[in-house]
Coordinates of N, CA and C and ligand atoms in Angstrom, one line a residue:
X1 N -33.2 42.3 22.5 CA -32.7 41.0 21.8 C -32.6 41.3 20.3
X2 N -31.5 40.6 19.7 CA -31.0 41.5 18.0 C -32.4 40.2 17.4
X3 N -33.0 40.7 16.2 CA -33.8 40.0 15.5 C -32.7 39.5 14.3
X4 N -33.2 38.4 13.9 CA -32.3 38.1 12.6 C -33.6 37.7 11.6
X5 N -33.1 38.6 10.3 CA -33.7 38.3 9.6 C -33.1 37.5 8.3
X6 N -34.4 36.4 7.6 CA -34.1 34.5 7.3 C -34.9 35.0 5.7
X7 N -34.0 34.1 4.7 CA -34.9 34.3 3.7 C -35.8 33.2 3.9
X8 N -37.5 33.7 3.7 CA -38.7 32.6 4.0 C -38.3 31.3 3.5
X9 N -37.7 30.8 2.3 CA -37.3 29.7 1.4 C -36.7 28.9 2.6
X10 N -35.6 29.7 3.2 CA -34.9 29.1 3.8 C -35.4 28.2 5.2
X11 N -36.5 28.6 5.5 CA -37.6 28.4 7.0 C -38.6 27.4 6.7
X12 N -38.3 27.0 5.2 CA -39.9 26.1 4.7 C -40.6 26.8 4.3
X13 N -40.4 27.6 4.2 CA -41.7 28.3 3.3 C -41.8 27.8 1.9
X14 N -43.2 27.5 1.2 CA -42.7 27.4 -0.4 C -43.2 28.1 -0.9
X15 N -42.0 29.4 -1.7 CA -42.1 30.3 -1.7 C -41.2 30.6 -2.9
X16 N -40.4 29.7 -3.3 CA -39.4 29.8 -4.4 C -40.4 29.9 -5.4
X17 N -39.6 30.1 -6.5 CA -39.9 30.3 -8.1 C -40.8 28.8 -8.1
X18 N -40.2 27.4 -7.8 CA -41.1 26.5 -8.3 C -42.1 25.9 -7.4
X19 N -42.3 26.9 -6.3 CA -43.2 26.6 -5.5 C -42.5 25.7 -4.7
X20 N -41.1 25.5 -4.6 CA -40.7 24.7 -3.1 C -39.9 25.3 -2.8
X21 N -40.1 25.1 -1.3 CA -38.7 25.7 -0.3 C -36.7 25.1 0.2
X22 N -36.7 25.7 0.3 CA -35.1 24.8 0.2 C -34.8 25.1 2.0
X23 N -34.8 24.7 2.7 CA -35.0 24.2 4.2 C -33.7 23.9 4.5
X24 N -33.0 24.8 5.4 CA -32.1 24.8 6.5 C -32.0 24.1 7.4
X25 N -31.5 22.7 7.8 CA -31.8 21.9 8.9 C -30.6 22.1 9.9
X26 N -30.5 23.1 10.7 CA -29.8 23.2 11.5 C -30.2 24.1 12.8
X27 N -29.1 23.4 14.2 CA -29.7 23.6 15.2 C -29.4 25.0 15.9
X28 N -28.3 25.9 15.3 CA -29.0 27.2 15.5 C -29.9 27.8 15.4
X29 N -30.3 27.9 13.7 CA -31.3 28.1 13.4 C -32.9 27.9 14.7
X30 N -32.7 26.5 14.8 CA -34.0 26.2 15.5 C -33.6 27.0 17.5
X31 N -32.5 27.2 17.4 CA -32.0 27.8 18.8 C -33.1 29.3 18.5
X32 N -32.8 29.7 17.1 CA -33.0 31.5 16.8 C -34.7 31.3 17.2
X33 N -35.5 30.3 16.4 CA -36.6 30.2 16.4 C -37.4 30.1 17.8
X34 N -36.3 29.0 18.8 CA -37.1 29.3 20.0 C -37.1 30.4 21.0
X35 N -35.9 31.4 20.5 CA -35.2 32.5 21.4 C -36.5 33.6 20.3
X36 N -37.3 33.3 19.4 CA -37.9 34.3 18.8 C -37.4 35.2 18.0
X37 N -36.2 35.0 17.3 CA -35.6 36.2 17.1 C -36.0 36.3 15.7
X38 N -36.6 35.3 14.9 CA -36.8 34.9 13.5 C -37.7 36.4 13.0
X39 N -37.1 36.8 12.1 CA -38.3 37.7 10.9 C -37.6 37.0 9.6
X40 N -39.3 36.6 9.3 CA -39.5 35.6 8.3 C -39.8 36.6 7.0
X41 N -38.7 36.1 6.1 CA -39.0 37.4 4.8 C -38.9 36.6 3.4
X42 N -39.6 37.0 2.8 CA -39.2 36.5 0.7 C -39.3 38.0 0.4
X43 N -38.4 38.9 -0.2 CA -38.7 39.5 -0.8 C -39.4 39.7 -2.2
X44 N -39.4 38.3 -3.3 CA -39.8 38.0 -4.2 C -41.5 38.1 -4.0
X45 N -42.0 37.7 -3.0 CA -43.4 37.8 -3.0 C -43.5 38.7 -2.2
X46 N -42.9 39.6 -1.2 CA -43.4 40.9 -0.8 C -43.5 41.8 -2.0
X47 N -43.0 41.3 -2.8 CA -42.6 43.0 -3.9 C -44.1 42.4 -5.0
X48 N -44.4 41.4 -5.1 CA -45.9 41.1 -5.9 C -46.2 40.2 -6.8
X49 N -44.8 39.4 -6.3 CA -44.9 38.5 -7.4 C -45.7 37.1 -6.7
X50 N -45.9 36.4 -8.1 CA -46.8 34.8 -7.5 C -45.5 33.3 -7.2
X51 N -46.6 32.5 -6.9 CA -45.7 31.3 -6.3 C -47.0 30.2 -7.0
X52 N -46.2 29.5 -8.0 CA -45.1 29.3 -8.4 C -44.8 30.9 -9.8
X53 N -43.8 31.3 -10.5 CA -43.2 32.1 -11.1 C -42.5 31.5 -11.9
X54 N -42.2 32.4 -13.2 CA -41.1 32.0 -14.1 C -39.5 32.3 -13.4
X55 N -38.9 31.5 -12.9 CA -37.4 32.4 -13.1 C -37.1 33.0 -13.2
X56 N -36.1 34.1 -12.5 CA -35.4 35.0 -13.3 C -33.9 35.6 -12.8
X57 N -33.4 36.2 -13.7 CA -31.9 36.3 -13.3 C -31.5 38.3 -13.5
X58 N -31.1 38.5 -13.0 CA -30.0 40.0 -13.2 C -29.1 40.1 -14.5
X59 N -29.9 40.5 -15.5 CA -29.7 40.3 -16.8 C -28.1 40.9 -17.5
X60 N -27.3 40.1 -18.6 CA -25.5 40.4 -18.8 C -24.6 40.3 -17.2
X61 N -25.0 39.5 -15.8 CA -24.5 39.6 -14.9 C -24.0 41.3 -14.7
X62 N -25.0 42.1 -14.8 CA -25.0 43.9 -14.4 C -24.7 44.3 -13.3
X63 N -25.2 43.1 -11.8 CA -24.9 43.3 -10.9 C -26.3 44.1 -10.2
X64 N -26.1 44.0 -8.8 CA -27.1 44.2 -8.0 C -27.3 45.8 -8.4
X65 N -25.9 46.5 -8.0 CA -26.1 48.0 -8.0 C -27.0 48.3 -8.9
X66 N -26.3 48.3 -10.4 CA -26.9 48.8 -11.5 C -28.6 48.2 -11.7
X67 N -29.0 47.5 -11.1 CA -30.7 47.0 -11.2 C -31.0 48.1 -10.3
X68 N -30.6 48.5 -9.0 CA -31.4 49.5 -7.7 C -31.2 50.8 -8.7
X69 N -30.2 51.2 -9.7 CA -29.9 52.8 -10.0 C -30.9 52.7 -11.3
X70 N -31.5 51.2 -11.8 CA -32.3 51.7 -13.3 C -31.4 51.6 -14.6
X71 N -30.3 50.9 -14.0 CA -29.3 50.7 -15.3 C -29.2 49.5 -16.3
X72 N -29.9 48.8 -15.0 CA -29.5 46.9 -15.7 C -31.0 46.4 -15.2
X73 N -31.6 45.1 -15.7 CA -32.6 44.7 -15.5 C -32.8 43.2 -15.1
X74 N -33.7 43.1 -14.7 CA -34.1 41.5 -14.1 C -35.2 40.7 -14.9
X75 N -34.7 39.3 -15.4 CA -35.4 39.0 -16.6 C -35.6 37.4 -16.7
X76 N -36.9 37.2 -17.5 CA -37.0 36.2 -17.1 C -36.8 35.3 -18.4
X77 N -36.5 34.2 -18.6 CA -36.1 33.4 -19.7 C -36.7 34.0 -21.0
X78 N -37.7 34.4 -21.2 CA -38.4 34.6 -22.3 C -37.7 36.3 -22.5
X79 N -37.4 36.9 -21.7 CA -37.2 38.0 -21.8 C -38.2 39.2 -20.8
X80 N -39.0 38.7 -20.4 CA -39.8 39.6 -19.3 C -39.2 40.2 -18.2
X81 N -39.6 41.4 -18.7 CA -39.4 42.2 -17.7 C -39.6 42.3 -16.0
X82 N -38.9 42.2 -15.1 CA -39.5 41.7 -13.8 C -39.2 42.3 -12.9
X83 N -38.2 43.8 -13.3 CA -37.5 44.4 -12.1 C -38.2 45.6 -10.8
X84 N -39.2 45.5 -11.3 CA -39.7 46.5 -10.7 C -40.3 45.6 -9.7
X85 N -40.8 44.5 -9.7 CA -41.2 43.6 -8.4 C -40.1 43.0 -7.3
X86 N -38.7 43.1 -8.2 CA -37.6 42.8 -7.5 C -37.1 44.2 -6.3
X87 N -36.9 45.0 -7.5 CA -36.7 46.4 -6.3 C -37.8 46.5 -5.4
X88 N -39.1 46.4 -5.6 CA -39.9 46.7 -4.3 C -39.6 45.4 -3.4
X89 N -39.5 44.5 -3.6 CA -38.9 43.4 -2.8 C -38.4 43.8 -1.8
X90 N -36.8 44.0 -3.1 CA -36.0 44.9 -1.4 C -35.9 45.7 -0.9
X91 N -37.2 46.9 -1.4 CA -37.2 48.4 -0.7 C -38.2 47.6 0.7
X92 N -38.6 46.8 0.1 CA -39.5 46.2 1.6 C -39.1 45.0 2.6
X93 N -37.8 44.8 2.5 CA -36.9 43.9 3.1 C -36.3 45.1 4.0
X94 N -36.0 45.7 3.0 CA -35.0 46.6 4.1 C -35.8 48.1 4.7
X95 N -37.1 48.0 4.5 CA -37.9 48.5 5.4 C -38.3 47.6 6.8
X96 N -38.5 46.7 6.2 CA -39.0 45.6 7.4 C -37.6 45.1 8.5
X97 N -36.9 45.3 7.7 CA -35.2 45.4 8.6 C -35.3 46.6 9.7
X98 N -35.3 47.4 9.0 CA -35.5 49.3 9.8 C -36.6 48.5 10.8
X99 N -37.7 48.4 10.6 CA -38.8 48.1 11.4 C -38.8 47.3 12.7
X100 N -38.0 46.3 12.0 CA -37.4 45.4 13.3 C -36.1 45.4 13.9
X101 N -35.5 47.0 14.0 CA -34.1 46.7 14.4 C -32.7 45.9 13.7
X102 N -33.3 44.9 13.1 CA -32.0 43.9 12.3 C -31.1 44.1 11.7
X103 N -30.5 43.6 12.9 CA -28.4 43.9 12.1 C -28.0 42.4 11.5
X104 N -28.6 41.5 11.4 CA -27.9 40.3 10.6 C -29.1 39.8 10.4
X105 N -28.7 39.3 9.1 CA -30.1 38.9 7.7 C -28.8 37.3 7.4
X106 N -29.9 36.5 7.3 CA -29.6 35.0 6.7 C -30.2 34.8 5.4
X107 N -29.2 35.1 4.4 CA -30.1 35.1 3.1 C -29.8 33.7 1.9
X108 N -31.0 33.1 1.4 CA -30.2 32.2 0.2 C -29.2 32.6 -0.4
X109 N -28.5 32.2 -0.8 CA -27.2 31.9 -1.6 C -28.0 32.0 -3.2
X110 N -27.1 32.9 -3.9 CA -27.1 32.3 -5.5 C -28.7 33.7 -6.2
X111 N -29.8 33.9 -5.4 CA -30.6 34.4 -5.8 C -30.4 35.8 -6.3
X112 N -30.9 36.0 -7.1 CA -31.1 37.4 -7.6 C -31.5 38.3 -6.7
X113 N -32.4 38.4 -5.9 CA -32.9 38.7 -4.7 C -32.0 38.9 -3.5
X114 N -31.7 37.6 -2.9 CA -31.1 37.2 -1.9 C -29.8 36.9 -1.1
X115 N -29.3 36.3 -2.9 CA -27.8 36.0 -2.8 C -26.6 36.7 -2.2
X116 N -25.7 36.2 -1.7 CA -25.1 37.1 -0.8 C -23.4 37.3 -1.3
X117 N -22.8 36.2 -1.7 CA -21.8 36.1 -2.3 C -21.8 36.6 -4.2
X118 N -22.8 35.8 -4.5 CA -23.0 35.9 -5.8 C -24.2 35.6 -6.3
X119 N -24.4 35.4 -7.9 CA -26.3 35.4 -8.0 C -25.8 34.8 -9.4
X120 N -27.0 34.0 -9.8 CA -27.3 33.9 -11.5 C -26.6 34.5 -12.1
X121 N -26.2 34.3 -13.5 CA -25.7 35.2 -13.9 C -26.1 35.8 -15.7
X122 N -27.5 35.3 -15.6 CA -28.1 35.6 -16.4 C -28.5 34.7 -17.9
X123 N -27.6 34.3 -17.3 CA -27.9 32.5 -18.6 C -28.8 31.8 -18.8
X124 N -28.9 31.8 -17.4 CA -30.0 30.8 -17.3 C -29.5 29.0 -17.4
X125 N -28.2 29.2 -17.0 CA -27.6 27.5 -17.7 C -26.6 27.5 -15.5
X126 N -27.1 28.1 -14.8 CA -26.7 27.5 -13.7 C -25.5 28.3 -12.6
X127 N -24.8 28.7 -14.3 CA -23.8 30.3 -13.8 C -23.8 31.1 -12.8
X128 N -23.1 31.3 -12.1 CA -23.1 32.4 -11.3 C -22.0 34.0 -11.6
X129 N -22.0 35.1 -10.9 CA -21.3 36.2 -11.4 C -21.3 36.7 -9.4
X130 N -20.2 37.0 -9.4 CA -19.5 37.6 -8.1 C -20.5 38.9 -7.7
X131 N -20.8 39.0 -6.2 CA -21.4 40.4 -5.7 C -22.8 39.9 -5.5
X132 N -23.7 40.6 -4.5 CA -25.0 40.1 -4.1 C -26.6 40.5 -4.8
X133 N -27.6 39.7 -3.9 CA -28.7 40.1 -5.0 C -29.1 41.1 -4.4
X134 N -30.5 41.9 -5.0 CA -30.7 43.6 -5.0 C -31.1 43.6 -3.7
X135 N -31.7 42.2 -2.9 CA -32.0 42.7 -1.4 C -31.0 42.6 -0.7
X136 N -29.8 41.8 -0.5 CA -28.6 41.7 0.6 C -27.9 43.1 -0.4
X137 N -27.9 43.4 -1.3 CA -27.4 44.8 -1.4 C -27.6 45.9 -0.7
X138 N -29.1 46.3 -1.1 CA -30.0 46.9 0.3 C -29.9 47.1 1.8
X139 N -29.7 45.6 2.0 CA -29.7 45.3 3.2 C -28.1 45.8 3.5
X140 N -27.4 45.5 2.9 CA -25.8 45.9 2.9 C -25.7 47.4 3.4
X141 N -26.4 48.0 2.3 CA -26.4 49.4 2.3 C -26.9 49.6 3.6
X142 N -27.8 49.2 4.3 CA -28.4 50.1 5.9 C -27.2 49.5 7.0
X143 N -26.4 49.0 7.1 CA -25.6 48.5 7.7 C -25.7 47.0 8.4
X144 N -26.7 46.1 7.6 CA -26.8 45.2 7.9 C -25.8 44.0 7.6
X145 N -25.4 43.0 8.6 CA -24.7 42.5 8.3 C -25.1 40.8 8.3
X146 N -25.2 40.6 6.4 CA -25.6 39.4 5.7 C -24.9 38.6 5.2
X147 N -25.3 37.2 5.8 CA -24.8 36.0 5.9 C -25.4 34.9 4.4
X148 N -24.8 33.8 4.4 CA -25.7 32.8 3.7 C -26.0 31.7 4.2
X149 N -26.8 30.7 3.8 CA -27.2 29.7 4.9 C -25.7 29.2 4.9
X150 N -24.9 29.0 4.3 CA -23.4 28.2 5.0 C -22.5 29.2 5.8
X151 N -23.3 30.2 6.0 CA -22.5 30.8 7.7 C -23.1 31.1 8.8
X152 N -24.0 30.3 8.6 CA -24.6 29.9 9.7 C -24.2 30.7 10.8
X153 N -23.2 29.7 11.5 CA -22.5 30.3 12.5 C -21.8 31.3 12.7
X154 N -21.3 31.4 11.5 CA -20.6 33.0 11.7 C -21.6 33.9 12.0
X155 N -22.8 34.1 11.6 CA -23.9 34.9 12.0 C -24.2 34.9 13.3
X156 N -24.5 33.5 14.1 CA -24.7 33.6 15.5 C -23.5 34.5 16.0
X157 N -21.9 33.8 15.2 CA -20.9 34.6 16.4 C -21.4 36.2 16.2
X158 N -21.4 36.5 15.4 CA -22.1 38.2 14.9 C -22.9 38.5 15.9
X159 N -23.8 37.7 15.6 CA -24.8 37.8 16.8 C -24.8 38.3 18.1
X160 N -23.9 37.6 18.6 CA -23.6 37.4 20.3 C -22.7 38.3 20.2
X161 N -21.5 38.9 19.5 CA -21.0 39.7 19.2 C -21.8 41.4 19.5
X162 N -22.8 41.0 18.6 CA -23.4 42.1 18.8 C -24.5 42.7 20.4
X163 N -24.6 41.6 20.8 CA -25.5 41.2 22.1 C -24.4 41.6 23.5
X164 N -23.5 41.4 23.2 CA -22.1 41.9 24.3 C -21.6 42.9 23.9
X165 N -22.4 43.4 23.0 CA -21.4 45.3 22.9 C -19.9 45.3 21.8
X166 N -19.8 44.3 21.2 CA -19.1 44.6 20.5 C -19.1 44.7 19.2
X167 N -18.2 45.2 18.4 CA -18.6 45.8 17.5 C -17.5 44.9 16.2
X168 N -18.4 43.9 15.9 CA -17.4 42.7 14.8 C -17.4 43.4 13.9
X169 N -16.2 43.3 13.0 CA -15.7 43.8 11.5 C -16.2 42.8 10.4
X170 N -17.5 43.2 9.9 CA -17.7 42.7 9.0 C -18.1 43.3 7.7
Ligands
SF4_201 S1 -36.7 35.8 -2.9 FE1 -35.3 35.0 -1.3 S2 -36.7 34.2 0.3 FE2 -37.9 34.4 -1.6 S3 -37.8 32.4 -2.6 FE3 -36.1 33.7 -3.5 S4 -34.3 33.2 -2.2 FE4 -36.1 32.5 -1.0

């Protein structure tokens, strides 16, 4: 059975930066939960960070890549430094991926971490900059295939896709 792995935020966890979770109320989801398929992840607090946390963004919008190669950095309003708890985040997302088999990851939208489409974009005023956070990068990179909570569905079709032997272009 394919495991899907869920950013924790998204499952209720409170787990965000302000100590609250931003909760997915939909009935796939609770289909994945009773079918067990759920691996429940925050990269932000696997890698060592606390709850609640200051904020932080992928600093001049550098992009995911350049944070994983040591080129660009993750930062927090004041200027702190925070990248090194971000990369071990996703070196341990996408271990725990390897670990459990997982070919499709449900990740928040928008996070430096997580984001799938796009992320912060370093302003700190709400901005966003195109391309994903350092863990659905990661995750990208092993051949995982990552969704945001608004595709929901497209992930199940992936899913069952993947469950019947076929092999979706994504
Ligand atoms: S790192 Fe990901 S799972 Fe953790 S709070 Fe941020 S968006 Fe949610």
């Amino acid at each position: 059975m394919e495991r899907i792995l869920v950013s924790a935020c998204l499952l209720g966890r409170r787990v965000r930066y302000d100590g609250r979770a931003k909760t997915v109320a939909d009935a796939v989801v609770d289909r994945w939960r009773a079918e067990r398929r759920l691996v429940v992840f925050c990269p932000e607090v696997a890698g060592g960070l606390p709850v609640p946390r200051p904020p932080a963004e992928i600093a001049d919008a550098a992009g995911a890549r350049a944070v994983l190669d040591g080129a660009a950095a993750i930062r927090t309003p004041d200027g702190g430094d925070v990248t090194r708890f971000f990369v071990a985040g996703a070196r341990a997302a996408a271990a725990t991926a390897r670990a459990n088999g997982v070919r499709v990851a449900v990740l928040k939208e928008s996070s430096p971490s997580c984001g799938v489409h796009r992320v912060y974009d370093g302003g700190f005023s709400g901005g966003t900059a195109p391309g994903p956070g350092v863990t659905a990068r990661l995750l990208l990179d092993a051949g995982v295939a990552v969704f945001s909570e608004d595709e929901i569905a497209a992930a199940d079709a992936h899913l069952r896709a993947l469950e019947a032997g076929r092999a979706p272009g994504r």
